[in-house]
């Protein structure tokens, strides 16, 4: 019988992604239990209602996402859009797996490593708190304008750059998603430029004052690649069908 037992997959992913070593904002691993045996796995960035509906229409037995549910500090009531999401998932009997920080930093399928591959940058060193910052040396210096254009071409979206934009860039640091407040840590690692997904009002001033270029390349855009790499990996290891479900987000 092809496929994999749910509990075996849960144990395998928990070990391979080393979820036990992270201090995170939501539970990693199996978040909502569904079918006991898994043949088809849908992967997506976020467990939205649209993603769940598409997964159910495809006949998925499991959904693996980067942004799952049950975030620390949020309202725990299952009402409104949360109820609609959960009802759709339970009605389809789909298992929900979520991997947040473990899928950011994994050396093979992590969002940071995968973004570097998409951009064609050298293999990064993973440094900083919980190894959340990727760092690579380019060798030849490039301008902030050139890096901005390269990001826009590869990610197919506008990219905002602020800070010391006249500074030549040889040493890159990046962390996908909402890592704008790691800008000082990136500077402390010697980076000329720091790339993440989002930008806050304060980010511009910090970038200017510490003399670093900051690039806001989109939270969703920078975190599309880890779940896709994970799907490819699982298909290579187990007799599974995997499919990436897109639910575009301009932020």
CSV table of C-alpha atoms in Angstrom, one decimal:
chain,number,residue,atom,x,y,z
A,1,UNK,CA,0.0,0.0,0.0
A,2,UNK,CA,1.5,3.3,-1.1
A,3,UNK,CA,1.7,6.4,1.1
A,4,UNK,CA,2.7,6.7,4.7
A,5,UNK,CA,1.0,6.4,8.1
A,6,UNK,CA,0.3,9.8,9.6
A,7,UNK,CA,2.1,9.1,12.9
A,8,UNK,CA,5.2,7.8,11.1
A,9,UNK,CA,5.3,11.0,8.9
A,10,UNK,CA,4.8,13.2,12.0
A,11,UNK,CA,7.7,11.5,13.8
A,12,UNK,CA,9.9,11.6,10.7
A,13,UNK,CA,9.3,15.3,10.1
A,14,UNK,CA,9.7,16.2,13.8
A,15,UNK,CA,13.1,14.5,13.8
A,16,UNK,CA,14.3,15.7,10.4
A,17,UNK,CA,13.3,19.3,11.0
A,18,UNK,CA,14.6,19.2,14.6
A,19,UNK,CA,11.5,20.9,16.0
A,20,UNK,CA,12.5,20.3,19.6
A,21,UNK,CA,15.4,22.7,19.5
A,22,UNK,CA,13.4,25.8,18.7
A,23,UNK,CA,11.7,28.5,20.8
A,24,UNK,CA,8.8,29.3,18.6
A,25,UNK,CA,5.5,31.3,18.5
A,26,UNK,CA,3.2,28.4,17.6
A,27,UNK,CA,3.3,24.6,17.9
A,28,UNK,CA,5.5,22.8,15.2
A,29,UNK,CA,4.4,19.4,13.8
A,30,UNK,CA,1.0,17.9,13.6
A,31,UNK,CA,-1.5,20.7,14.6
A,32,UNK,CA,-4.8,19.1,13.6
A,33,UNK,CA,-5.3,15.3,13.2
A,34,UNK,CA,-7.0,13.9,10.1
A,35,UNK,CA,-6.8,10.6,8.2
A,36,UNK,CA,-4.5,7.9,9.6
A,37,UNK,CA,-3.0,7.1,6.2
A,38,UNK,CA,-1.6,9.7,3.9
A,39,UNK,CA,-1.2,9.4,0.1
A,40,UNK,CA,-1.5,13.0,-1.1
A,41,UNK,CA,0.2,16.0,0.6
A,42,UNK,CA,-0.6,19.6,-0.3
A,43,UNK,CA,1.9,22.3,0.8
A,44,UNK,CA,1.4,26.0,1.0
A,45,UNK,CA,2.8,29.1,2.8
A,46,UNK,CA,-0.3,29.6,5.0
A,47,UNK,CA,-3.3,27.5,6.1
A,48,UNK,CA,-5.9,29.8,4.7
A,49,UNK,CA,-9.5,28.9,3.8
A,50,UNK,CA,-8.7,29.1,0.1
A,51,UNK,CA,-5.7,26.7,0.5
A,52,UNK,CA,-7.8,24.2,2.5
A,53,UNK,CA,-10.5,24.3,-0.1
A,54,UNK,CA,-8.1,23.7,-2.9
A,55,UNK,CA,-6.4,20.9,-0.9
A,56,UNK,CA,-9.7,19.2,-0.3
A,57,UNK,CA,-10.8,19.5,-4.0
A,58,UNK,CA,-7.5,17.8,-5.0
A,59,UNK,CA,-8.1,15.0,-2.5
A,60,UNK,CA,-5.2,15.8,-0.1
A,61,UNK,CA,-4.9,13.7,3.0
A,62,UNK,CA,-2.5,16.2,4.6
A,63,UNK,CA,-1.6,19.9,4.3
A,64,UNK,CA,1.9,21.1,5.3
A,65,UNK,CA,2.4,24.8,5.8
A,66,UNK,CA,4.9,27.3,7.1
A,67,UNK,CA,2.2,29.5,8.8
A,68,UNK,CA,-0.2,27.3,10.7
A,69,UNK,CA,-2.5,28.0,13.6
A,70,UNK,CA,-2.6,28.6,17.4
A,71,UNK,CA,-0.1,31.5,17.5
A,72,UNK,CA,1.0,32.6,21.0
A,73,UNK,CA,-0.9,35.6,22.3
A,74,UNK,CA,-3.8,35.4,19.8
A,75,UNK,CA,-7.4,35.0,20.7
A,76,UNK,CA,-7.9,31.3,21.2
A,77,UNK,CA,-11.6,31.2,20.3
A,78,UNK,CA,-12.6,29.3,17.2
A,79,UNK,CA,-15.0,31.9,15.7
A,80,UNK,CA,-15.4,33.8,12.4
A,81,UNK,CA,-12.7,33.0,9.8
A,82,UNK,CA,-11.0,30.6,12.2
A,83,UNK,CA,-14.2,28.6,12.5
A,84,UNK,CA,-14.6,28.5,8.7
A,85,UNK,CA,-11.0,27.4,8.2
A,86,UNK,CA,-11.2,24.7,10.8
A,87,UNK,CA,-14.6,23.4,9.7
A,88,UNK,CA,-13.3,23.1,6.1
A,89,UNK,CA,-10.2,21.2,7.3
A,90,UNK,CA,-12.2,18.8,9.6
A,91,UNK,CA,-14.9,18.2,7.1
A,92,UNK,CA,-12.3,17.0,4.6
A,93,UNK,CA,-10.5,15.0,7.3
A,94,UNK,CA,-7.1,16.6,6.3
A,95,UNK,CA,-4.1,16.5,8.6
A,96,UNK,CA,-2.6,19.9,9.3
A,97,UNK,CA,1.2,20.1,9.8
A,98,UNK,CA,2.9,23.4,10.4
A,99,UNK,CA,6.6,24.2,10.6
A,100,UNK,CA,7.6,27.8,11.4
A,101,UNK,CA,11.1,28.4,12.6
A,102,UNK,CA,12.3,24.9,11.7
A,103,UNK,CA,11.3,25.6,8.1
A,104,UNK,CA,13.2,28.9,8.1
A,105,UNK,CA,16.6,27.6,9.1
A,106,UNK,CA,16.8,24.0,7.8
A,107,UNK,CA,20.0,23.6,5.8
A,108,UNK,CA,18.4,21.7,3.0
A,109,UNK,CA,14.8,22.9,2.7
A,110,UNK,CA,14.8,26.0,4.8
A,111,UNK,CA,13.3,29.3,3.5
A,112,UNK,CA,16.6,31.1,3.9
A,113,UNK,CA,18.7,28.5,2.1
A,114,UNK,CA,16.0,28.2,-0.6
A,115,UNK,CA,15.8,32.0,-1.2
A,116,UNK,CA,19.6,32.0,-1.6
A,117,UNK,CA,19.3,29.3,-4.3
A,118,UNK,CA,16.6,31.2,-6.1
A,119,UNK,CA,18.7,34.3,-6.1
A,120,UNK,CA,21.9,32.4,-7.1
A,121,UNK,CA,23.9,33.5,-4.1
A,122,UNK,CA,26.7,31.4,-2.5
A,123,UNK,CA,25.7,28.8,0.0
A,124,UNK,CA,25.1,30.8,3.2
A,125,UNK,CA,26.4,30.3,6.7
A,126,UNK,CA,23.5,30.2,9.2
A,127,UNK,CA,24.2,32.4,12.2
A,128,UNK,CA,22.7,34.5,14.9
A,129,UNK,CA,20.0,33.5,17.4
A,130,UNK,CA,18.6,30.1,16.5
A,131,UNK,CA,20.6,30.4,13.3
A,132,UNK,CA,17.9,32.6,11.8
A,133,UNK,CA,20.3,34.8,9.8
A,134,UNK,CA,21.8,33.5,6.5
A,135,UNK,CA,25.1,35.2,5.5
A,136,UNK,CA,27.1,35.0,2.3
A,137,UNK,CA,29.9,36.9,0.6
A,138,UNK,CA,29.4,37.9,-3.0
A,139,UNK,CA,33.1,38.5,-3.8
A,140,UNK,CA,32.6,41.3,-6.3
A,141,UNK,CA,30.7,44.4,-5.0
A,142,UNK,CA,27.3,45.3,-6.4
A,143,UNK,CA,25.2,48.4,-6.0
A,144,UNK,CA,22.0,48.6,-4.0
A,145,UNK,CA,20.2,49.4,-7.3
A,146,UNK,CA,21.6,46.2,-8.9
A,147,UNK,CA,20.6,44.0,-6.0
A,148,UNK,CA,17.1,45.6,-5.9
A,149,UNK,CA,16.6,44.8,-9.6
A,150,UNK,CA,17.9,41.3,-9.2
A,151,UNK,CA,15.5,40.6,-6.3
A,152,UNK,CA,12.6,42.1,-8.4
A,153,UNK,CA,13.5,40.0,-11.4
A,154,UNK,CA,13.7,36.7,-9.4
A,155,UNK,CA,10.8,37.3,-7.1
A,156,UNK,CA,8.6,39.0,-9.7
A,157,UNK,CA,7.4,41.7,-7.4
A,158,UNK,CA,8.5,45.3,-6.3
A,159,UNK,CA,11.2,45.5,-3.7
A,160,UNK,CA,11.8,48.5,-1.5
A,161,UNK,CA,15.3,49.5,-0.5
A,162,UNK,CA,16.1,52.0,2.3
A,163,UNK,CA,19.1,53.0,4.3
A,164,UNK,CA,22.7,53.5,3.1
A,165,UNK,CA,21.9,52.8,-0.5
A,166,UNK,CA,25.1,54.4,-1.8
A,167,UNK,CA,27.2,51.7,0.0
A,168,UNK,CA,28.8,49.0,-2.2
A,169,UNK,CA,27.5,45.5,-1.2
A,170,UNK,CA,29.8,42.6,-0.8
A,171,UNK,CA,28.5,40.9,2.3
A,172,UNK,CA,24.9,39.9,2.3
A,173,UNK,CA,22.6,38.8,5.2
A,174,UNK,CA,19.0,37.7,5.0
A,175,UNK,CA,16.1,36.2,6.9
A,176,UNK,CA,12.8,35.6,5.2
A,177,UNK,CA,9.4,36.8,6.4
A,178,UNK,CA,9.1,39.4,9.2
A,179,UNK,CA,12.7,39.7,10.3
A,180,UNK,CA,13.1,43.5,9.9
A,181,UNK,CA,14.1,43.9,13.6
A,182,UNK,CA,17.1,41.6,13.1
A,183,UNK,CA,18.8,44.4,11.1
A,184,UNK,CA,21.2,45.3,14.0
A,185,UNK,CA,22.2,41.6,14.4
A,186,UNK,CA,22.9,41.5,10.6
A,187,UNK,CA,25.1,44.6,10.9
A,188,UNK,CA,26.9,43.0,13.8
A,189,UNK,CA,27.7,40.1,11.6
A,190,UNK,CA,29.4,42.5,9.2
A,191,UNK,CA,26.7,42.7,6.5
A,192,UNK,CA,26.6,45.5,4.0
A,193,UNK,CA,22.9,44.7,3.2
A,194,UNK,CA,20.1,42.9,4.9
A,195,UNK,CA,17.1,41.3,3.1
A,196,UNK,CA,13.9,40.3,4.7
A,197,UNK,CA,10.2,40.3,3.8
A,198,UNK,CA,8.6,43.2,5.7
A,199,UNK,CA,9.5,46.7,6.7
A,200,UNK,CA,8.4,48.8,9.8
A,201,UNK,CA,8.4,52.5,10.1
A,202,UNK,CA,11.5,52.3,12.4
A,203,UNK,CA,13.4,50.2,9.9
A,204,UNK,CA,14.3,53.1,7.6
A,205,UNK,CA,15.9,55.1,10.4
A,206,UNK,CA,17.8,52.2,11.8
A,207,UNK,CA,19.2,51.3,8.4
A,208,UNK,CA,20.3,54.9,7.8
A,209,UNK,CA,21.9,55.3,11.2
A,210,UNK,CA,23.8,52.0,11.2
A,211,UNK,CA,24.9,52.5,7.6
A,212,UNK,CA,23.3,49.4,6.0
A,213,UNK,CA,21.0,48.9,3.0
A,214,UNK,CA,17.7,47.2,3.9
A,215,UNK,CA,15.6,45.4,1.3
A,216,UNK,CA,11.9,44.6,1.9
A,217,UNK,CA,11.2,41.9,-0.6
A,218,UNK,CA,7.8,40.6,0.6
A,219,UNK,CA,6.9,38.2,3.4
A,220,UNK,CA,5.0,35.8,1.2
A,221,UNK,CA,7.4,36.2,-1.7
A,222,UNK,CA,10.5,35.2,0.3
A,223,UNK,CA,8.8,32.2,2.0
A,224,UNK,CA,7.3,30.4,-1.0
A,225,UNK,CA,10.3,28.2,-1.5
A,226,UNK,CA,10.8,26.2,1.7
A,227,UNK,CA,7.5,24.3,1.5
A,228,UNK,CA,8.1,23.5,-2.2
A,229,UNK,CA,11.5,22.1,-1.4
A,230,UNK,CA,10.0,20.1,1.4
A,231,UNK,CA,7.4,18.6,-1.0
A,232,UNK,CA,10.1,17.6,-3.5
A,233,UNK,CA,12.1,16.0,-0.7
A,234,UNK,CA,9.1,14.0,0.7
A,235,UNK,CA,8.3,12.7,-2.8
A,236,UNK,CA,11.9,11.5,-3.2
A,237,UNK,CA,11.8,9.7,0.2
A,238,UNK,CA,8.3,8.2,0.2
A,239,UNK,CA,5.6,7.0,-2.3
A,240,UNK,CA,3.6,10.2,-2.0
A,241,UNK,CA,2.0,12.7,-4.3
A,242,UNK,CA,2.7,16.4,-3.4
A,243,UNK,CA,1.4,19.6,-4.8
A,244,UNK,CA,2.1,23.3,-4.0
A,245,UNK,CA,-1.0,25.4,-3.6
A,246,UNK,CA,-0.6,29.1,-4.3
A,247,UNK,CA,-2.6,31.7,-2.4
A,248,UNK,CA,-0.9,34.9,-3.5
A,249,UNK,CA,-0.3,37.7,-1.1
A,250,UNK,CA,1.3,41.0,-2.0
A,251,UNK,CA,2.6,41.7,1.5
